[in-house]
Every structure is written in C-alpha cells, then in structure tokens.
Amino acid sequence: LFAKLFGGEQPNEQGEENEGEGAEKNDIELRERQQDESVEAFAQRVTRDIYVHEIHKLLGFSELWQERTPPKPLEDSIIRDGSARVLEVGQKPASPSSSAASDLGLSDPYAVWSLEENAAVFMRSICLLYEHYGDKLGSLAFDKDFDLSVDFVTASCNLRCHGYGIPMQSKFAVKGMAGNIIHAVATTNAIVAGLIVLEAQKVLMKHDAFSSTTFVQHNPTRGRLMQCIAPEKPNPKCYVCSKAVLRLSIDVESTSFGALADEVLCKHLAFQSPTVLLDSDILYEVGDDLTREEVDNYRNQRKKMLAQLGIVHNALLCVEDYSTNMSTMVLVQHVPEKKGSNDGNGDEDASDGALQFTVEGKVPDKGEEEEGSENGSESDSDDLIEM
C-alpha cells in the first residue's frame, strides 16, 4: 500500500477495475489526488476507498466466505472522528522531521492505538508525506528508520487487522515485523558495540591495565548478564596475534632494496634467508630452489629504490624466514635522510655513507614462539575480541 500511494506503483487515474486474465479479486484500486482536492480530503477518501469500499467489494464475492469469517468495513464514525483530529492538528505548523503519531500525542511506541487513533495516524501520515515529500512521490520506499513511513504502515496494518478480526499491534511490534528486526539480536549487537568502544577508549588513553574481555551471557549469572575477565595473552596460533610488528623509519626515496635486505633485515634483525612480501606480491626471496629467471629478477629488485617498488610511507611488509622460523610485520615510515648524522639506532658506524634507519620493537625468537605455542595449545581463543 505504501508503494502504491507513494512509490513507483501509481494509482489508477480513473479508478477502473482491472480487466483481463490474472486480475485478482482483492486488488486495491485508488484514484489519484485531484488538483482542487485538499490533502486532508484526499486522505479521508483513500481511507474510505481501502477500508470501506474495497471491503464491500470483497463481500460481494460470496464464494470467498463460505468457510471463513468475512471482513467488516470500517465504521464511518471512526473515519469522521479521525479526520476531525487530523484537521485540528493540521492547523499547527509541522516540521519535515515530525511524525504523525507525535503530532497526535501518541508518543509511546509500546502502546496499542485505538481504532480512532489508527485512523487519525493513517490520514495524518498521508497529509505529512504529501506536504513535506511531495517532490519525492513516486520514489519513496518504506524504511524502518523513516518514522513517518512506520506510522503509516502501523496504522494501515491495524485498520486491516480490525477488519479481519486480528489483534492490533503496537508501533514497536510493527516496526520489528516490517523491518525484519529481531529485537534481541539488535539489542545485543548494540551492547557489544558499546563495549568495544569503551575498550578502544582505554587503548587510546593508554589505560591498558584496565582492559578486559567481556562476555554477554544468554542466561544471567548471579543476576549479571555481562561477565568481565582479564584479557588473555595473544594466541600464538592466531595469524594476527602471532605476528610481531616493527616500526621502521627510513628514507624510502634514497634507500635501495638491497640496503634494506642486507643492513636492516639480515644484519640488524638477524634474518638469514628473508622472504619479503608487500600485500600478496613477493618482492624478494632467497633459496636454492629458485629458477634462474627468479634469481635475476630478485637481483634487479635489489638495485631499485624502495619507493619504486611501492614501499612508501605506511607500507606494511611481511618478512618471513623459514630457515629460522622467524616472522614479523614491518611498518615502514618515510623519514628523509639527514646528511652527516648518525643512524637512528645509534649503534652503527656513524661514518659517511652509513645507512640511516630506526627500528622500534623486536622479532620474537624461536624459543619465545615455542613457549607461547605450548601455552596456547590448551585453549584456542580465536573467537575472543581482544582490545
């Protein structure tokens, strides 16, 4: 119905009944608003067309109601009373963000509206949609976050429920059904999202000692739905947790890849046969099983500047050494080289021509990784969110 009135499915200008094969007996035929017709009069006419005339048309098909209870049309007094409330409220200016329910004083989303209130909300919704969204008629669609469309759908559903003897629902319930919302899931997601933000604030404020892992429980324990425990140590079996991250400050414009491999990776970080990856591309590899073409290619790579290979500011390199079981991530930070200054670590030869760089962090040795693997084998906690 919302699409027929305000979306791409336009009402019939003449209001003729559908003809031809496949025409449904319960199709709703609506006439467009006339040029000299006020929006309040149009809303009242639409209400009568749908909930009075169309019901009488259905009652004319007696074969439909031989084994089930026939619907009942909406009383004309209900339409008149609802229209009077709409005319009274319509004298006050309304903003585009206002909803029909709030205009009529129906602010409780959990309350079930009376029949007169549903009729008033239905007609007031039509008025507001035509007044504030007239330029979008023909392209409007129901959205659970568009309060005016929820008002319209709630009122129209309840008026239909009344005609067929179905219990009417609150706006909150209709919003959940029409928007396909599972309230328990949406509420739990909101709680977890708030907890994640709180843990992120602790990290940004450097309050790591107060970080915690929180479980949202299905059944309360001692009256509590949430249980907080100290966060576990990084799981060495987890691909992310097991990777050490180093910060390398170096001049990517004037440093060759060969200097990076020899001076930083092999000499400073003690890699023996490093394999360097940028995203999914292998930039450098050492080994006896390489083909001649690969050896020539990697030899040429060593002569290029880092920036030429895509190793620019904030580039993240993955460095692995299968011969020593070492693995680390290197975050490259571009720092222009200073002529005549010592290298960033302060423990290299300060003579002219020495490579200038700074490395923050360390690569875990094999003993640390094996120890962590033994501790992590008892409990695999990949499903925990560690902040």
mmCIF file of N, CA and C in Angstrom, residues 78-129:
data_model
loop_
_atom_site.group_PDB
_atom_site.id
_atom_site.type_symbol
_atom_site.label_atom_id
_atom_site.label_comp_id
_atom_site.label_asym_id
_atom_site.label_seq_id
_atom_site.Cartn_x
_atom_site.Cartn_y
_atom_site.Cartn_z
ATOM 1 N N ILE A 78 -15.813 6.285 12.770
ATOM 2 C CA ILE A 78 -14.380 6.236 13.087
ATOM 3 C C ILE A 78 -13.599 7.129 12.117
ATOM 4 N N ILE A 79 -13.962 7.078 10.847
ATOM 5 C CA ILE A 79 -13.269 7.888 9.845
ATOM 6 C C ILE A 79 -13.519 9.366 10.110
ATOM 7 N N ARG A 80 -14.777 9.732 10.449
ATOM 8 C CA ARG A 80 -15.107 11.140 10.719
ATOM 9 C C ARG A 80 -14.352 11.647 11.947
ATOM 10 N N ASP A 81 -14.332 10.849 13.010
ATOM 11 C CA ASP A 81 -13.635 11.272 14.228
ATOM 12 C C ASP A 81 -12.132 11.405 13.989
ATOM 13 N N GLY A 82 -11.565 10.445 13.264
ATOM 14 C CA GLY A 82 -10.135 10.525 12.965
ATOM 15 C C GLY A 82 -9.815 11.713 12.089
ATOM 16 N N SER A 83 -10.686 11.996 11.106
ATOM 17 C CA SER A 83 -10.475 13.139 10.232
ATOM 18 C C SER A 83 -10.559 14.447 11.002
ATOM 19 N N ALA A 84 -11.465 14.520 11.980
ATOM 20 C CA ALA A 84 -11.584 15.731 12.798
ATOM 21 C C ALA A 84 -10.296 15.991 13.579
ATOM 22 N N ARG A 85 -9.701 14.933 14.092
ATOM 23 C CA ARG A 85 -8.431 15.097 14.822
ATOM 24 C C ARG A 85 -7.316 15.556 13.890
ATOM 25 N N VAL A 86 -7.324 15.033 12.684
ATOM 26 C CA VAL A 86 -6.302 15.441 11.709
ATOM 27 C C VAL A 86 -6.464 16.907 11.343
ATOM 28 N N LEU A 87 -7.705 17.346 11.123
ATOM 29 C CA LEU A 87 -7.944 18.755 10.792
ATOM 30 C C LEU A 87 -7.541 19.660 11.936
ATOM 31 N N GLU A 88 -7.770 19.215 13.163
ATOM 32 C CA GLU A 88 -7.398 20.021 14.330
ATOM 33 C C GLU A 88 -5.877 20.146 14.456
ATOM 34 N N VAL A 89 -5.175 19.030 14.258
ATOM 35 C CA VAL A 89 -3.716 19.053 14.344
ATOM 36 C C VAL A 89 -3.111 19.783 13.152
ATOM 37 N N GLY A 90 -3.760 19.695 11.996
ATOM 38 C CA GLY A 90 -3.226 20.305 10.786
ATOM 39 C C GLY A 90 -3.151 21.808 10.822
ATOM 40 N N GLN A 91 -3.869 22.441 11.766
ATOM 41 C CA GLN A 91 -3.804 23.891 11.894
ATOM 42 C C GLN A 91 -2.486 24.374 12.488
ATOM 43 N N LYS A 92 -1.731 23.452 13.106
ATOM 44 C CA LYS A 92 -0.441 23.802 13.681
ATOM 45 C C LYS A 92 0.655 23.475 12.683
ATOM 46 N N PRO A 93 1.698 24.321 12.583
ATOM 47 C CA PRO A 93 2.792 24.027 11.637
ATOM 48 C C PRO A 93 3.567 22.785 12.072
ATOM 49 N N ALA A 94 3.973 21.982 11.098
ATOM 50 C CA ALA A 94 4.721 20.751 11.371
ATOM 51 C C ALA A 94 6.022 20.777 10.586
ATOM 52 N N SER A 95 7.077 20.306 11.220
ATOM 53 C CA SER A 95 8.384 20.248 10.569
ATOM 54 C C SER A 95 8.494 18.969 9.752
ATOM 55 N N PRO A 96 9.403 18.914 8.758
ATOM 56 C CA PRO A 96 9.563 17.694 7.956
ATOM 57 C C PRO A 96 9.995 16.478 8.765
ATOM 58 N N SER A 97 10.605 16.716 9.927
ATOM 59 C CA SER A 97 11.066 15.595 10.750
ATOM 60 C C SER A 97 9.999 15.077 11.698
ATOM 61 N N SER A 98 8.842 15.744 11.766
ATOM 62 C CA SER A 98 7.799 15.313 12.692
ATOM 63 C C SER A 98 7.121 14.049 12.171
ATOM 64 N N SER A 99 6.545 13.283 13.079
ATOM 65 C CA SER A 99 5.825 12.074 12.707
ATOM 66 C C SER A 99 4.354 12.256 13.007
ATOM 67 N N ALA A 100 3.519 11.456 12.355
ATOM 68 C CA ALA A 100 2.077 11.562 12.547
ATOM 69 C C ALA A 100 1.690 11.218 13.975
ATOM 70 N N ALA A 101 2.330 10.191 14.528
ATOM 71 C CA ALA A 101 1.991 9.764 15.883
ATOM 72 C C ALA A 101 2.322 10.853 16.902
ATOM 73 N N SER A 102 3.500 11.456 16.778
ATOM 74 C CA SER A 102 3.875 12.503 17.733
ATOM 75 C C SER A 102 2.990 13.730 17.593
ATOM 76 N N ASP A 103 2.590 14.074 16.365
ATOM 77 C CA ASP A 103 1.686 15.206 16.171
ATOM 78 C C ASP A 103 0.355 14.991 16.878
ATOM 79 N N LEU A 104 -0.081 13.749 16.928
ATOM 80 C CA LEU A 104 -1.374 13.420 17.553
ATOM 81 C C LEU A 104 -1.236 13.081 19.033
ATOM 82 N N GLY A 105 -0.023 13.251 19.590
ATOM 83 C CA GLY A 105 0.194 12.999 21.017
ATOM 84 C C GLY A 105 0.373 11.543 21.367
ATOM 85 N N LEU A 106 0.691 10.702 20.382
ATOM 86 C CA LEU A 106 0.873 9.265 20.624
ATOM 87 C C LEU A 106 2.375 8.984 20.651
ATOM 88 N N SER A 107 3.003 9.277 21.778
ATOM 89 C CA SER A 107 4.459 9.196 21.878
ATOM 90 C C SER A 107 4.967 7.859 22.405
ATOM 91 N N ASP A 108 4.076 7.005 22.921
ATOM 92 C CA ASP A 108 4.506 5.722 23.477
ATOM 93 C C ASP A 108 4.521 4.662 22.377
ATOM 94 N N PRO A 109 5.708 4.200 21.945
ATOM 95 C CA PRO A 109 5.752 3.218 20.852
ATOM 96 C C PRO A 109 5.259 1.841 21.248
ATOM 97 N N TYR A 110 5.131 1.588 22.551
ATOM 98 C CA TYR A 110 4.705 0.262 23.014
ATOM 99 C C TYR A 110 3.195 0.185 23.228
ATOM 100 N N ALA A 111 2.513 1.305 23.122
ATOM 101 C CA ALA A 111 1.060 1.323 23.310
ATOM 102 C C ALA A 111 0.356 0.909 22.024
ATOM 103 N N VAL A 112 -0.755 0.203 22.176
ATOM 104 C CA VAL A 112 -1.581 -0.170 21.031
ATOM 105 C C VAL A 112 -2.638 0.909 20.849
ATOM 106 N N TRP A 113 -2.659 1.558 19.701
ATOM 107 C CA TRP A 113 -3.582 2.658 19.462
ATOM 108 C C TRP A 113 -5.013 2.149 19.322
ATOM 109 N N SER A 114 -5.941 3.031 19.682
ATOM 110 C CA SER A 114 -7.353 2.708 19.477
ATOM 111 C C SER A 114 -7.684 2.769 17.990
ATOM 112 N N LEU A 115 -8.877 2.326 17.637
ATOM 113 C CA LEU A 115 -9.278 2.330 16.234
ATOM 114 C C LEU A 115 -9.323 3.754 15.683
ATOM 115 N N GLU A 116 -9.846 4.672 16.466
ATOM 116 C CA GLU A 116 -9.900 6.077 16.038
ATOM 117 C C GLU A 116 -8.493 6.649 15.890
ATOM 118 N N GLU A 117 -7.597 6.312 16.805
ATOM 119 C CA GLU A 117 -6.219 6.806 16.724
ATOM 120 C C GLU A 117 -5.506 6.248 15.491
ATOM 121 N N ASN A 118 -5.750 4.971 15.174
ATOM 122 C CA ASN A 118 -5.146 4.400 13.968
ATOM 123 C C ASN A 118 -5.649 5.100 12.717
ATOM 124 N N ALA A 119 -6.933 5.396 12.660
ATOM 125 C CA ALA A 119 -7.480 6.115 11.505
ATOM 126 C C ALA A 119 -6.868 7.512 11.399
ATOM 127 N N ALA A 120 -6.713 8.181 12.535
ATOM 128 C CA ALA A 120 -6.129 9.520 12.532
ATOM 129 C C ALA A 120 -4.658 9.487 12.098
ATOM 130 N N VAL A 121 -3.891 8.507 12.611
ATOM 131 C CA VAL A 121 -2.475 8.393 12.233
ATOM 132 C C VAL A 121 -2.345 8.072 10.750
ATOM 133 N N PHE A 122 -3.228 7.206 10.240
ATOM 134 C CA PHE A 122 -3.181 6.846 8.825
ATOM 135 C C PHE A 122 -3.381 8.088 7.950
ATOM 136 N N MET A 123 -4.403 8.875 8.260
ATOM 137 C CA MET A 123 -4.686 10.056 7.444
ATOM 138 C C MET A 123 -3.644 11.146 7.655
ATOM 139 N N ARG A 124 -3.171 11.314 8.889
ATOM 140 C CA ARG A 124 -2.144 12.332 9.154
ATOM 141 C C ARG A 124 -0.834 11.974 8.449
ATOM 142 N N SER A 125 -0.508 10.699 8.352
ATOM 143 C CA SER A 125 0.697 10.273 7.645
ATOM 144 C C SER A 125 0.627 10.645 6.173
ATOM 145 N N ILE A 126 -0.544 10.423 5.570
ATOM 146 C CA ILE A 126 -0.710 10.779 4.160
ATOM 147 C C ILE A 126 -0.532 12.286 3.970
ATOM 148 N N CYS A 127 -1.119 13.070 4.878
ATOM 149 C CA CYS A 127 -1.013 14.527 4.779
ATOM 150 C C CYS A 127 0.444 14.976 4.868
ATOM 151 N N LEU A 128 1.179 14.451 5.847
ATOM 152 C CA LEU A 128 2.575 14.874 6.032
ATOM 153 C C LEU A 128 3.458 14.425 4.871
ATOM 154 N N LEU A 129 3.216 13.242 4.354
ATOM 155 C CA LEU A 129 4.018 12.762 3.225
ATOM 156 C C LEU A 129 3.783 13.614 1.982
#
